[in-house]
Amino acid sequence: MTTDTLIRGRLLSFRRAPEHAGDRESYLYEEDGALLVRDGKIAAVGSYSDVNPKAGAETSEIDHRPHLILPGLIDCHVHFPQMQVIASYAANLLEWLNTYTFPEECRFVESAHAQRIATQFFDEFLRQGTTTAVAYCSVHKASADAFFTESLRRGTLMIGGKVLMDRNAPQGLLDTPQLGYDETRAVIEQWHGKGRNHVAITPRFAITSTPEQMAMTQKLAEEFPDLHIQTHLSENHDEIRYTCELYPDATDYTDIYSRYGLLRKKALFGHAIHLSEREADAMAESGAVAVHCPTSNLFLGSGLFPLKAIQRREKPVTVAVATDIGGGSSYSMLKTMDEAYKIQQLLGERLNPLESFYHMTLGNAVALDLVDRIGTLDEGTDADIVVLNAAATPAMRLRMETVTSLGEELFLLQTLGDDRAVVETYVAGKASKPDGLM
Ligand code: GUN
Ligand code: ZN
């Protein structure tokens, strides 16, 4: 038997990227709106008075007024095995990786540990209103199995991959070109398309892959042309220097991935902060995505990603946004965009609140090529939904008293909001706050 749910509140869903702070055409906003949810999908969207009559007699109604109802937030770059790395004190990326991150990831050889952290991971992301994440697991197949098992149990649309790495890390974190290939294939066969799971081909970065492993990664990319690919690019100056020493024939860092056929649509390059004009052109021409990780870039002192400038180029680069847990310092996409805003301030650019909320939802769905499923409240898409309260704390409530527009409310949510502003998270139509109904 199908049971319908009617979710009432103030709806906000983007239609396209906003061109300026007052771009009213770029989004749908319904002051007294409703979503009719049926079989995990949005069956109708609009004003309450239009949608209510479409609900059957058995429909249960949840009234979230006066809160905002948005598509579930999307995080395009996280490391699932780094939940116990977040908040580690290091001078820079390479020190942080060697001192904290690699030793911690070694623990994921134990599937009981991987399963425990997977449970925590899903609890935390859903608590933060994030319904889709693009995750690196560890090198161990067991970590990918734990991640996807938990995702299947929760009914989430998640993208993840077993990391490929065969050098420059502790022995316990290394595969080989053949083992990395075989286990990635096994993860794809076992998990891709199971429930709402997607598998990404995941070479960690060029420093930890030999040319032989990169060649095997290319083979995977050719055999699975529709899969996502994720890796790291141009995050830190020492990293860039060392990478180019390891691949002396390549023109630059981006060219290494290009030579192995990894620069393409649905390929996600974490950080991509210090790109040359040539590299940005190559990214743009291929349709590859630069993933901005603002809290991580500040926390590790990696640099200021030119979010606005890179999208304004004659050949614009597609951009996604992400927390980069555990290099990032917050699980919240609201806090992430707060830091993205401040980085643009330092670069003399303006990031308006519509753009921020676009990036967390539709913008990231576009970057992932998943707009038919997530990122909007459009009819027919999956009912992944977040409910936000811009007056969640005493300080927010006080500031809300002087707010007079939707733009101001969004900016307040981004600046002062975090998990406390998340009233409810729905996964495929089901309320899923961990201390609630899960
Ligand atoms: N580059 C290679 N691995 C990592 C990682 O785990 N985190 C970050 N921020 N950068 C990386
Ligand atoms: Zn990363």
CSV table of N, CA, C and O in Angstrom, one decimal, residues 72-133:
chain,number,residue,atom,x,y,z
A,72,GLY,N,17.4,18.4,0.0
A,72,GLY,CA,18.5,18.0,0.8
A,72,GLY,C,19.8,18.5,0.4
A,72,GLY,O,20.0,18.7,-0.9
A,73,LEU,N,20.7,18.9,1.3
A,73,LEU,CA,22.0,19.5,0.9
A,73,LEU,C,22.9,18.4,0.4
A,73,LEU,O,22.8,17.2,0.7
A,74,ILE,N,23.8,18.8,-0.5
A,74,ILE,CA,24.7,17.9,-1.2
A,74,ILE,C,26.2,18.3,-0.9
A,74,ILE,O,26.5,19.5,-0.9
A,75,ASP,N,27.0,17.4,-0.5
A,75,ASP,CA,28.4,17.6,-0.2
A,75,ASP,C,29.2,16.8,-1.1
A,75,ASP,O,29.2,15.6,-1.1
A,76,CYS,N,30.0,17.5,-2.0
A,76,CYS,CA,30.7,16.8,-3.1
A,76,CYS,C,32.1,16.3,-2.8
A,76,CYS,O,32.7,15.8,-3.8
A,77,HIS,N,32.5,16.4,-1.6
A,77,HIS,CA,33.9,15.8,-1.3
A,77,HIS,C,34.1,15.6,0.2
A,77,HIS,O,34.2,16.6,0.9
A,78,VAL,N,34.1,14.4,0.6
A,78,VAL,CA,34.3,14.1,2.0
A,78,VAL,C,35.1,12.8,2.1
A,78,VAL,O,35.1,12.0,1.2
A,79,HIS,N,35.8,12.6,3.3
A,79,HIS,CA,36.5,11.4,3.5
A,79,HIS,C,35.8,10.6,4.7
A,79,HIS,O,36.0,11.1,5.8
A,80,PHE,N,35.1,9.6,4.4
A,80,PHE,CA,34.4,8.8,5.4
A,80,PHE,C,35.3,8.3,6.5
A,80,PHE,O,35.0,8.4,7.7
A,81,PRO,N,36.6,7.9,6.2
A,81,PRO,CA,37.4,7.4,7.3
A,81,PRO,C,38.1,8.5,8.1
A,81,PRO,O,39.0,8.2,8.9
A,82,GLN,N,37.7,9.7,7.9
A,82,GLN,CA,38.5,10.8,8.6
A,82,GLN,C,37.6,11.5,9.7
A,82,GLN,O,37.9,12.6,10.1
A,83,MET,N,36.6,10.8,10.2
A,83,MET,CA,35.8,11.4,11.3
A,83,MET,C,36.6,11.6,12.6
A,83,MET,O,36.2,12.4,13.4
A,84,GLN,N,37.6,10.8,12.8
A,84,GLN,CA,38.4,10.9,14.0
A,84,GLN,C,39.8,11.6,13.6
A,84,GLN,O,40.7,11.6,14.4
A,85,VAL,N,39.8,12.3,12.4
A,85,VAL,CA,40.9,13.1,12.1
A,85,VAL,C,40.6,14.6,12.2
A,85,VAL,O,41.4,15.4,12.5
A,86,ILE,N,39.3,14.9,12.0
A,86,ILE,CA,38.9,16.3,12.0
A,86,ILE,C,39.4,16.9,13.3
A,86,ILE,O,39.6,16.3,14.3
A,87,ALA,N,39.9,18.2,13.2
A,87,ALA,CA,40.4,19.0,14.3
A,87,ALA,C,41.8,18.4,14.8
A,87,ALA,O,42.1,18.4,15.9
A,88,SER,N,42.6,18.0,13.8
A,88,SER,CA,44.0,17.6,14.1
A,88,SER,C,44.9,18.8,13.7
A,88,SER,O,44.8,19.4,12.6
A,89,TYR,N,45.9,19.0,14.6
A,89,TYR,CA,46.7,20.2,14.6
A,89,TYR,C,48.0,20.0,13.7
A,89,TYR,O,48.8,19.2,14.0
A,90,ALA,N,48.0,20.6,12.5
A,90,ALA,CA,49.1,20.4,11.6
A,90,ALA,C,49.5,21.6,10.8
A,90,ALA,O,48.6,22.5,10.6
A,91,ALA,N,50.7,21.7,10.4
A,91,ALA,CA,51.2,22.9,9.7
A,91,ALA,C,50.7,23.0,8.3
A,91,ALA,O,50.5,24.1,7.7
A,92,ASN,N,50.5,21.9,7.6
A,92,ASN,CA,50.1,21.9,6.2
A,92,ASN,C,49.6,20.6,5.8
A,92,ASN,O,49.6,19.6,6.5
A,93,LEU,N,49.2,20.5,4.5
A,93,LEU,CA,48.5,19.3,4.0
A,93,LEU,C,49.4,18.0,4.2
A,93,LEU,O,48.9,17.0,4.7
A,94,LEU,N,50.7,18.1,3.7
A,94,LEU,CA,51.4,16.8,3.7
A,94,LEU,C,51.8,16.4,5.1
A,94,LEU,O,51.7,15.2,5.4
A,95,GLU,N,52.0,17.3,6.0
A,95,GLU,CA,52.3,16.9,7.4
A,95,GLU,C,51.0,16.3,8.0
A,95,GLU,O,51.0,15.3,8.7
A,96,TRP,N,49.9,16.9,7.7
A,96,TRP,CA,48.6,16.5,8.2
A,96,TRP,C,48.3,15.0,7.7
A,96,TRP,O,47.8,14.2,8.5
A,97,LEU,N,48.6,14.8,6.4
A,97,LEU,CA,48.3,13.5,5.9
A,97,LEU,C,49.2,12.4,6.5
A,97,LEU,O,48.7,11.4,7.0
A,98,ASN,N,50.5,12.7,6.7
A,98,ASN,CA,51.4,11.7,7.2
A,98,ASN,C,51.3,11.5,8.7
A,98,ASN,O,51.5,10.4,9.2
A,99,THR,N,51.0,12.6,9.4
A,99,THR,CA,51.0,12.5,10.9
A,99,THR,C,49.6,11.9,11.4
A,99,THR,O,49.7,11.1,12.3
A,100,TYR,N,48.6,12.3,10.8
A,100,TYR,CA,47.2,11.9,11.4
A,100,TYR,C,46.4,11.0,10.4
A,100,TYR,O,45.9,10.0,10.8
A,101,THR,N,46.4,11.4,9.2
A,101,THR,CA,45.4,10.9,8.3
A,101,THR,C,45.7,9.5,7.8
A,101,THR,O,44.8,8.6,7.9
A,102,PHE,N,46.9,9.3,7.4
A,102,PHE,CA,47.3,7.9,6.9
A,102,PHE,C,47.2,6.9,8.1
A,102,PHE,O,46.6,5.8,7.9
A,103,PRO,N,47.8,7.2,9.3
A,103,PRO,CA,47.7,6.2,10.4
A,103,PRO,C,46.2,5.9,10.7
A,103,PRO,O,45.8,4.8,10.9
A,104,GLU,N,45.3,6.9,10.7
A,104,GLU,CA,43.9,6.7,11.1
A,104,GLU,C,43.3,5.8,10.0
A,104,GLU,O,42.5,4.9,10.3
A,105,GLU,N,43.5,6.1,8.7
A,105,GLU,CA,42.9,5.3,7.7
A,105,GLU,C,43.3,3.8,7.7
A,105,GLU,O,42.5,2.9,7.3
A,106,CYS,N,44.5,3.5,8.3
A,106,CYS,CA,44.9,2.1,8.4
A,106,CYS,C,44.0,1.3,9.2
A,106,CYS,O,43.8,0.1,9.1
A,107,ARG,N,43.3,2.0,10.2
A,107,ARG,CA,42.3,1.2,11.0
A,107,ARG,C,41.2,0.6,10.3
A,107,ARG,O,40.5,-0.2,10.8
A,108,PHE,N,40.9,1.1,9.1
A,108,PHE,CA,39.7,0.7,8.3
A,108,PHE,C,39.9,-0.7,7.7
A,108,PHE,O,39.0,-1.1,7.0
A,109,VAL,N,41.1,-1.3,7.9
A,109,VAL,CA,41.2,-2.7,7.5
A,109,VAL,C,40.3,-3.6,8.3
A,109,VAL,O,39.9,-4.6,7.8
A,110,GLU,N,39.9,-3.1,9.5
A,110,GLU,CA,39.0,-3.9,10.3
A,110,GLU,C,37.6,-3.5,10.0
A,110,GLU,O,37.1,-2.4,10.1
A,111,SER,N,36.8,-4.5,9.5
A,111,SER,CA,35.5,-4.1,9.1
A,111,SER,C,34.6,-3.7,10.2
A,111,SER,O,33.7,-2.9,10.0
A,112,ALA,N,34.8,-4.2,11.4
A,112,ALA,CA,34.0,-3.8,12.6
A,112,ALA,C,34.2,-2.2,12.8
A,112,ALA,O,33.2,-1.5,13.1
A,113,HIS,N,35.4,-1.8,12.7
A,113,HIS,CA,35.7,-0.4,12.9
A,113,HIS,C,35.0,0.5,11.7
A,113,HIS,O,34.3,1.5,12.0
A,114,ALA,N,35.1,0.0,10.5
A,114,ALA,CA,34.5,0.6,9.4
A,114,ALA,C,33.0,0.7,9.5
A,114,ALA,O,32.4,1.8,9.3
A,115,GLN,N,32.4,-0.3,10.0
A,115,GLN,CA,31.0,-0.3,10.2
A,115,GLN,C,30.5,0.7,11.3
A,115,GLN,O,29.5,1.4,11.1
A,116,ARG,N,31.3,0.7,12.4
A,116,ARG,CA,31.0,1.6,13.5
A,116,ARG,C,31.0,3.1,12.9
A,116,ARG,O,30.1,3.9,13.2
A,117,ILE,N,32.1,3.4,12.2
A,117,ILE,CA,32.2,4.8,11.7
A,117,ILE,C,31.2,5.1,10.7
A,117,ILE,O,30.7,6.2,10.6
A,118,ALA,N,30.8,4.1,9.9
A,118,ALA,CA,29.8,4.3,8.8
A,118,ALA,C,28.5,4.7,9.5
A,118,ALA,O,27.8,5.6,9.0
A,119,THR,N,28.1,4.1,10.6
A,119,THR,CA,26.9,4.4,11.3
A,119,THR,C,27.0,5.9,11.8
A,119,THR,O,26.0,6.7,11.6
A,120,GLN,N,28.1,6.2,12.3
A,120,GLN,CA,28.3,7.6,12.8
A,120,GLN,C,28.2,8.6,11.7
A,120,GLN,O,27.7,9.7,11.8
A,121,PHE,N,28.8,8.2,10.6
A,121,PHE,CA,28.9,9.1,9.4
A,121,PHE,C,27.5,9.5,8.9
A,121,PHE,O,27.1,10.6,8.7
A,122,PHE,N,26.6,8.4,8.8
A,122,PHE,CA,25.3,8.7,8.3
A,122,PHE,C,24.5,9.5,9.3
A,122,PHE,O,23.7,10.4,8.9
A,123,ASP,N,24.6,9.2,10.6
A,123,ASP,CA,23.9,9.9,11.6
A,123,ASP,C,24.3,11.4,11.5
A,123,ASP,O,23.4,12.3,11.5
A,124,GLU,N,25.6,11.7,11.4
A,124,GLU,CA,26.1,13.0,11.4
A,124,GLU,C,25.6,13.8,10.2
A,124,GLU,O,25.2,14.9,10.2
A,125,PHE,N,25.8,13.2,9.0
A,125,PHE,CA,25.4,13.9,7.8
A,125,PHE,C,23.9,14.2,7.7
A,125,PHE,O,23.5,15.3,7.4
A,126,LEU,N,23.1,13.3,8.1
A,126,LEU,CA,21.7,13.5,8.1
A,126,LEU,C,21.3,14.6,9.1
A,126,LEU,O,20.4,15.4,8.9
A,127,ARG,N,21.9,14.6,10.3
A,127,ARG,CA,21.7,15.6,11.3
A,127,ARG,C,22.0,17.0,10.8
A,127,ARG,O,21.4,18.0,11.2
A,128,GLN,N,22.9,17.0,9.8
A,128,GLN,CA,23.4,18.3,9.3
A,128,GLN,C,22.5,18.7,8.1
A,128,GLN,O,22.8,19.7,7.4
A,129,GLY,N,21.6,17.9,7.7
A,129,GLY,CA,20.7,18.2,6.5
A,129,GLY,C,21.3,17.8,5.2
A,129,GLY,O,20.8,18.1,4.1
A,130,THR,N,22.4,17.1,5.2
A,130,THR,CA,23.1,16.6,4.0
A,130,THR,C,22.6,15.2,3.7
A,130,THR,O,22.8,14.3,4.4
A,131,THR,N,22.0,15.1,2.5
A,131,THR,CA,21.4,13.8,2.1
A,131,THR,C,22.2,13.1,1.1
A,131,THR,O,22.0,11.9,0.9
A,132,THR,N,23.1,13.8,0.4
A,132,THR,CA,24.0,13.2,-0.6
A,132,THR,C,25.4,13.6,-0.3
A,132,THR,O,25.6,14.8,-0.2
A,133,ALA,N,26.3,12.7,-0.2
A,133,ALA,CA,27.7,13.0,-0.1
A,133,ALA,C,28.5,12.2,-1.1
A,133,ALA,O,28.1,11.1,-1.4
